Amino acid sequence: MKFLVLHGPNLNLLGKREPGIYGTQTLENINSSLVELSSVLGCELSFFQSNSEGELIDNIQAAARECDGILINPAAYTHTSIAISDALSAVGIPCVEVHLSNIHRRETFRHSSMVAPVAVGQICGFGKDSYLLGLRALFNHVKNI
Ligand code: CA2
């Protein structure tokens, strides 16, 4: 099994700015914890981060040919991007949406997700663990399809 891990805009700044909101973990820390978990589960991962909506969509489309599922933190595009939602829906492979923060206890504009309706599920509020829980959930979901 192979999964694509997609990180949306500004997540490259993790651990370098605003540690009060998003913690001190860097994106590299998160990715290496995911790699550790993938070797326990017995699956393969590829990673991509972009600040550009189009590049995220290109990678979602490419994943349909190469991957069994997508673990995605669409960051601010969560709340705005019909294009990312359409791409996830079009490729037809399962996706799990994750967020470091609990988007439902933050500003009202963060409460809605364009991605949630096309995702298997959403995990938020657990920092790095949101990603690790999300990978476990995606792996189990795909295994049971
Ligand atoms: O909690 C999450 O994971 C979010 O997806 C993070 C997004 C935010 O727009 C979503 O509402 C919730 C923001 C990512 C920005 O990351 C930064 C990291 C360090 C410094 C500044 C921004």
PDB file of C-alpha atoms and ligand atoms in Angstrom:
ATOM      1  CA  MET A   1       0.000   0.000   0.000  1.00  0.00           C
ATOM      2  CA  LYS A   2       1.198   3.464  -0.844  1.00  0.00           C
ATOM      3  CA  PHE A   3      -0.131   6.798   0.418  1.00  0.00           C
ATOM      4  CA  LEU A   4       0.467  10.409  -0.520  1.00  0.00           C
ATOM      5  CA  VAL A   5       0.850  12.866   2.369  1.00  0.00           C
ATOM      6  CA  LEU A   6      -0.101  16.362   1.212  1.00  0.00           C
ATOM      7  CA  HIS A   7       0.604  19.524   3.199  1.00  0.00           C
ATOM      8  CA  GLY A   8      -1.011  22.803   2.205  1.00  0.00           C
ATOM      9  CA  PRO A   9       0.111  26.431   2.330  1.00  0.00           C
ATOM     10  CA  ASN A  10       2.400  27.788   5.044  1.00  0.00           C
ATOM     11  CA  LEU A  11       2.880  24.402   6.708  1.00  0.00           C
ATOM     12  CA  ASN A  12       6.537  24.676   5.632  1.00  0.00           C
ATOM     13  CA  LEU A  13       6.783  27.320   8.405  1.00  0.00           C
ATOM     14  CA  LEU A  14       5.823  24.890  11.161  1.00  0.00           C
ATOM     15  CA  GLY A  15       8.088  25.063  14.191  1.00  0.00           C
ATOM     16  CA  LYS A  16       9.653  28.242  12.835  1.00  0.00           C
ATOM     17  CA  ARG A  17       6.803  30.771  13.407  1.00  0.00           C
ATOM     18  CA  GLU A  18       3.762  31.024  15.751  1.00  0.00           C
ATOM     19  CA  PRO A  19       4.653  28.061  18.016  1.00  0.00           C
ATOM     20  CA  GLY A  20       1.817  29.168  20.341  1.00  0.00           C
ATOM     21  CA  ILE A  21      -0.797  28.030  17.811  1.00  0.00           C
ATOM     22  CA  TYR A  22       0.854  25.244  15.854  1.00  0.00           C
ATOM     23  CA  GLY A  23       3.509  23.957  18.285  1.00  0.00           C
ATOM     24  CA  THR A  24       7.222  23.441  17.929  1.00  0.00           C
ATOM     25  CA  GLN A  25       7.217  20.413  15.637  1.00  0.00           C
ATOM     26  CA  THR A  26       8.597  21.083  12.170  1.00  0.00           C
ATOM     27  CA  LEU A  27       7.166  19.573   9.010  1.00  0.00           C
ATOM     28  CA  GLU A  28      10.321  17.437   8.787  1.00  0.00           C
ATOM     29  CA  ASN A  29       9.610  16.068  12.339  1.00  0.00           C
ATOM     30  CA  ILE A  30       6.041  15.224  11.342  1.00  0.00           C
ATOM     31  CA  ASN A  31       7.154  13.532   8.123  1.00  0.00           C
ATOM     32  CA  SER A  32       9.784  11.435   9.877  1.00  0.00           C
ATOM     33  CA  SER A  33       7.270  10.304  12.532  1.00  0.00           C
ATOM     34  CA  LEU A  34       4.948   9.290   9.683  1.00  0.00           C
ATOM     35  CA  VAL A  35       7.772   7.330   8.035  1.00  0.00           C
ATOM     36  CA  GLU A  36       8.410   5.516  11.355  1.00  0.00           C
ATOM     37  CA  LEU A  37       4.721   4.632  11.624  1.00  0.00           C
ATOM     38  CA  SER A  38       4.588   3.522   7.992  1.00  0.00           C
ATOM     39  CA  SER A  39       7.321   0.968   8.624  1.00  0.00           C
ATOM     40  CA  VAL A  40       5.353  -0.401  11.596  1.00  0.00           C
ATOM     41  CA  LEU A  41       2.190  -0.614   9.494  1.00  0.00           C
ATOM     42  CA  GLY A  42       4.008  -1.868   6.399  1.00  0.00           C
ATOM     43  CA  CYS A  43       3.088   0.809   3.885  1.00  0.00           C
ATOM     44  CA  GLU A  44       4.961   3.291   1.724  1.00  0.00           C
ATOM     45  CA  LEU A  45       4.606   7.084   1.822  1.00  0.00           C
ATOM     46  CA  SER A  46       5.401   9.971  -0.469  1.00  0.00           C
ATOM     47  CA  PHE A  47       5.285  13.596   0.673  1.00  0.00           C
ATOM     48  CA  PHE A  48       4.474  16.908  -0.944  1.00  0.00           C
ATOM     49  CA  GLN A  49       4.027  20.425   0.437  1.00  0.00           C
ATOM     50  CA  SER A  50       2.989  23.419  -1.596  1.00  0.00           C
ATOM     51  CA  ASN A  51       1.767  26.944  -1.108  1.00  0.00           C
ATOM     52  CA  SER A  52       0.055  26.735  -4.489  1.00  0.00           C
ATOM     53  CA  GLU A  53      -3.435  25.338  -5.018  1.00  0.00           C
ATOM     54  CA  GLY A  54      -2.649  24.193  -8.578  1.00  0.00           C
ATOM     55  CA  GLU A  55       0.399  22.192  -7.497  1.00  0.00           C
ATOM     56  CA  LEU A  56      -1.627  20.477  -4.779  1.00  0.00           C
ATOM     57  CA  ILE A  57      -4.263  19.567  -7.378  1.00  0.00           C
ATOM     58  CA  ASP A  58      -1.623  18.243  -9.828  1.00  0.00           C
ATOM     59  CA  ASN A  59      -0.321  15.971  -7.060  1.00  0.00           C
ATOM     60  CA  ILE A  60      -3.809  14.769  -6.156  1.00  0.00           C
ATOM     61  CA  GLN A  61      -4.382  13.835  -9.815  1.00  0.00           C
ATOM     62  CA  ALA A  62      -1.014  12.047 -10.040  1.00  0.00           C
ATOM     63  CA  ALA A  63      -1.765  10.118  -6.824  1.00  0.00           C
ATOM     64  CA  ALA A  64      -4.721   8.443  -8.513  1.00  0.00           C
ATOM     65  CA  ARG A  65      -2.250   6.543 -10.712  1.00  0.00           C
ATOM     66  CA  GLU A  66       0.285   5.708  -8.013  1.00  0.00           C
ATOM     67  CA  CYS A  67      -1.355   5.631  -4.576  1.00  0.00           C
ATOM     68  CA  ASP A  68      -4.051   3.873  -2.577  1.00  0.00           C
ATOM     69  CA  GLY A  69      -5.048   6.927  -0.579  1.00  0.00           C
ATOM     70  CA  ILE A  70      -4.264  10.496   0.423  1.00  0.00           C
ATOM     71  CA  LEU A  71      -3.586  11.971   3.866  1.00  0.00           C
ATOM     72  CA  ILE A  72      -4.126  15.712   3.531  1.00  0.00           C
ATOM     73  CA  ASN A  73      -3.831  18.835   5.629  1.00  0.00           C
ATOM     74  CA  PRO A  74      -5.135  21.388   3.128  1.00  0.00           C
ATOM     75  CA  ALA A  75      -4.353  24.211   5.636  1.00  0.00           C
ATOM     76  CA  ALA A  76      -6.238  27.425   4.731  1.00  0.00           C
ATOM     77  CA  TYR A  77      -7.476  25.875   1.458  1.00  0.00           C
ATOM     78  CA  THR A  78      -9.625  23.633   3.665  1.00  0.00           C
ATOM     79  CA  HIS A  79     -12.052  26.495   4.073  1.00  0.00           C
ATOM     80  CA  THR A  80     -12.015  27.900   0.542  1.00  0.00           C
ATOM     81  CA  SER A  81     -11.010  25.417  -2.138  1.00  0.00           C
ATOM     82  CA  ILE A  82     -13.780  23.904  -4.200  1.00  0.00           C
ATOM     83  CA  ALA A  83     -11.005  23.001  -6.692  1.00  0.00           C
ATOM     84  CA  ILE A  84      -9.188  20.779  -4.165  1.00  0.00           C
ATOM     85  CA  SER A  85     -12.468  19.236  -3.080  1.00  0.00           C
ATOM     86  CA  ASP A  86     -13.369  18.522  -6.738  1.00  0.00           C
ATOM     87  CA  ALA A  87      -9.929  16.975  -7.393  1.00  0.00           C
ATOM     88  CA  LEU A  88     -10.210  14.681  -4.356  1.00  0.00           C
ATOM     89  CA  SER A  89     -13.671  13.656  -5.409  1.00  0.00           C
ATOM     90  CA  ALA A  90     -12.624  13.096  -9.047  1.00  0.00           C
ATOM     91  CA  VAL A  91      -9.656  10.823  -8.316  1.00  0.00           C
ATOM     92  CA  GLY A  92     -11.835   8.462  -6.337  1.00  0.00           C
ATOM     93  CA  ILE A  93      -9.149   7.174  -3.951  1.00  0.00           C
ATOM     94  CA  PRO A  94      -9.898   7.559  -0.235  1.00  0.00           C
ATOM     95  CA  CYS A  95      -8.625  10.582   1.624  1.00  0.00           C
ATOM     96  CA  VAL A  96      -8.403  11.493   5.304  1.00  0.00           C
ATOM     97  CA  GLU A  97      -8.334  15.168   6.313  1.00  0.00           C
ATOM     98  CA  VAL A  98      -6.130  16.183   9.229  1.00  0.00           C
ATOM     99  CA  HIS A  99      -5.452  19.411  11.117  1.00  0.00           C
ATOM    100  CA  LEU A 100      -2.993  20.212  13.856  1.00  0.00           C
ATOM    101  CA  SER A 101      -5.433  22.530  15.628  1.00  0.00           C
ATOM    102  CA  ASN A 102      -9.073  21.927  16.506  1.00  0.00           C
ATOM    103  CA  ILE A 103     -10.592  24.019  13.722  1.00  0.00           C
ATOM    104  CA  HIS A 104     -14.030  23.827  15.389  1.00  0.00           C
ATOM    105  CA  ARG A 105     -12.940  25.768  18.468  1.00  0.00           C
ATOM    106  CA  ARG A 106     -11.237  28.529  16.488  1.00  0.00           C
ATOM    107  CA  GLU A 107     -12.631  31.414  14.390  1.00  0.00           C
ATOM    108  CA  THR A 108     -15.988  30.746  12.720  1.00  0.00           C
ATOM    109  CA  PHE A 109     -14.462  30.853   9.216  1.00  0.00           C
ATOM    110  CA  ARG A 110     -12.374  27.786  10.135  1.00  0.00           C
ATOM    111  CA  HIS A 111     -15.406  25.705  11.164  1.00  0.00           C
ATOM    112  CA  SER A 112     -16.354  24.733   7.633  1.00  0.00           C
ATOM    113  CA  SER A 113     -14.348  22.413   5.423  1.00  0.00           C
ATOM    114  CA  MET A 114     -14.734  22.001   1.665  1.00  0.00           C
ATOM    115  CA  VAL A 115     -12.769  18.767   1.963  1.00  0.00           C
ATOM    116  CA  ALA A 116     -14.738  17.038   4.749  1.00  0.00           C
ATOM    117  CA  PRO A 117     -17.663  16.054   2.476  1.00  0.00           C
ATOM    118  CA  VAL A 118     -15.314  14.149   0.140  1.00  0.00           C
ATOM    119  CA  ALA A 119     -13.084  12.677   2.867  1.00  0.00           C
ATOM    120  CA  VAL A 120     -13.501   9.363   4.678  1.00  0.00           C
ATOM    121  CA  GLY A 121     -13.121  11.373   7.875  1.00  0.00           C
ATOM    122  CA  GLN A 122     -11.455  14.288   9.627  1.00  0.00           C
ATOM    123  CA  ILE A 123      -9.067  14.311  12.585  1.00  0.00           C
ATOM    124  CA  CYS A 124      -8.166  17.623  14.212  1.00  0.00           C
ATOM    125  CA  GLY A 125      -6.815  19.102  17.396  1.00  0.00           C
ATOM    126  CA  PHE A 126      -4.052  16.656  18.279  1.00  0.00           C
ATOM    127  CA  GLY A 127      -1.009  18.367  16.770  1.00  0.00           C
ATOM    128  CA  LYS A 128       1.374  15.889  15.172  1.00  0.00           C
ATOM    129  CA  ASP A 129      -0.796  13.041  16.466  1.00  0.00           C
ATOM    130  CA  SER A 130      -3.582  14.145  14.105  1.00  0.00           C
ATOM    131  CA  TYR A 131      -1.335  13.030  11.238  1.00  0.00           C
ATOM    132  CA  LEU A 132      -0.368   9.752  12.940  1.00  0.00           C
ATOM    133  CA  LEU A 133      -3.985   8.940  13.823  1.00  0.00           C
ATOM    134  CA  GLY A 134      -4.988   9.929  10.304  1.00  0.00           C
ATOM    135  CA  LEU A 135      -2.466   7.559   8.726  1.00  0.00           C
ATOM    136  CA  ARG A 136      -3.667   4.678  10.922  1.00  0.00           C
ATOM    137  CA  ALA A 137      -7.281   5.455   9.999  1.00  0.00           C
ATOM    138  CA  LEU A 138      -6.497   5.666   6.274  1.00  0.00           C
ATOM    139  CA  PHE A 139      -4.461   2.448   6.369  1.00  0.00           C
ATOM    140  CA  ASN A 140      -7.246   0.534   8.170  1.00  0.00           C
ATOM    141  CA  HIS A 141      -9.875   1.952   5.843  1.00  0.00           C
ATOM    142  CA  VAL A 142      -7.998   0.916   2.693  1.00  0.00           C
ATOM    143  CA  LYS A 143      -7.188  -2.516   4.149  1.00  0.00           C
ATOM    144  CA  ASN A 144     -10.887  -3.131   4.727  1.00  0.00           C
ATOM    145  CA  ILE A 145     -12.180  -1.908   1.347  1.00  0.00           C
TER     146      ILE A 145
HETATM  147  O1  CA2 B   1      -4.683  23.296  12.188  1.00  0.00           O
HETATM  148  C1  CA2 B   1      -4.316  23.090  11.025  1.00  0.00           C
HETATM  149  O2  CA2 B   1      -3.607  22.131  10.712  1.00  0.00           O
HETATM  150  C2  CA2 B   1      -4.691  24.078   9.924  1.00  0.00           C
HETATM  151  O3  CA2 B   1      -4.922  23.338   8.726  1.00  0.00           O
HETATM  152  C3  CA2 B   1      -3.512  25.002   9.760  1.00  0.00           C
HETATM  153  C4  CA2 B   1      -3.775  26.117   8.752  1.00  0.00           C
HETATM  154  C5  CA2 B   1      -5.076  26.860   9.065  1.00  0.00           C
HETATM  155  O4  CA2 B   1      -5.346  27.817   8.062  1.00  0.00           O
HETATM  156  C6  CA2 B   1      -6.241  25.889   9.180  1.00  0.00           C
HETATM  157  O5  CA2 B   1      -7.398  26.622   9.520  1.00  0.00           O
HETATM  158  C7  CA2 B   1      -5.973  24.842  10.239  1.00  0.00           C
HETATM  159  C8  CA2 B   1      -2.634  27.138   8.772  1.00  0.00           C
HETATM  160  C9  CA2 B   1      -1.292  26.565   8.492  1.00  0.00           C
HETATM  161  C10 CA2 B   1      -0.297  27.657   8.671  1.00  0.00           C
HETATM  162  O6  CA2 B   1       0.809  27.124   9.333  1.00  0.00           O
HETATM  163  C11 CA2 B   1       1.682  28.003   9.921  1.00  0.00           C
HETATM  164  C12 CA2 B   1       2.718  27.446  10.615  1.00  0.00           C
HETATM  165  C13 CA2 B   1       3.609  28.261  11.267  1.00  0.00           C
HETATM  166  C14 CA2 B   1       3.483  29.629  11.196  1.00  0.00           C
HETATM  167  C15 CA2 B   1       2.440  30.190  10.494  1.00  0.00           C
HETATM  168  C16 CA2 B   1       1.539  29.364   9.847  1.00  0.00           C
END
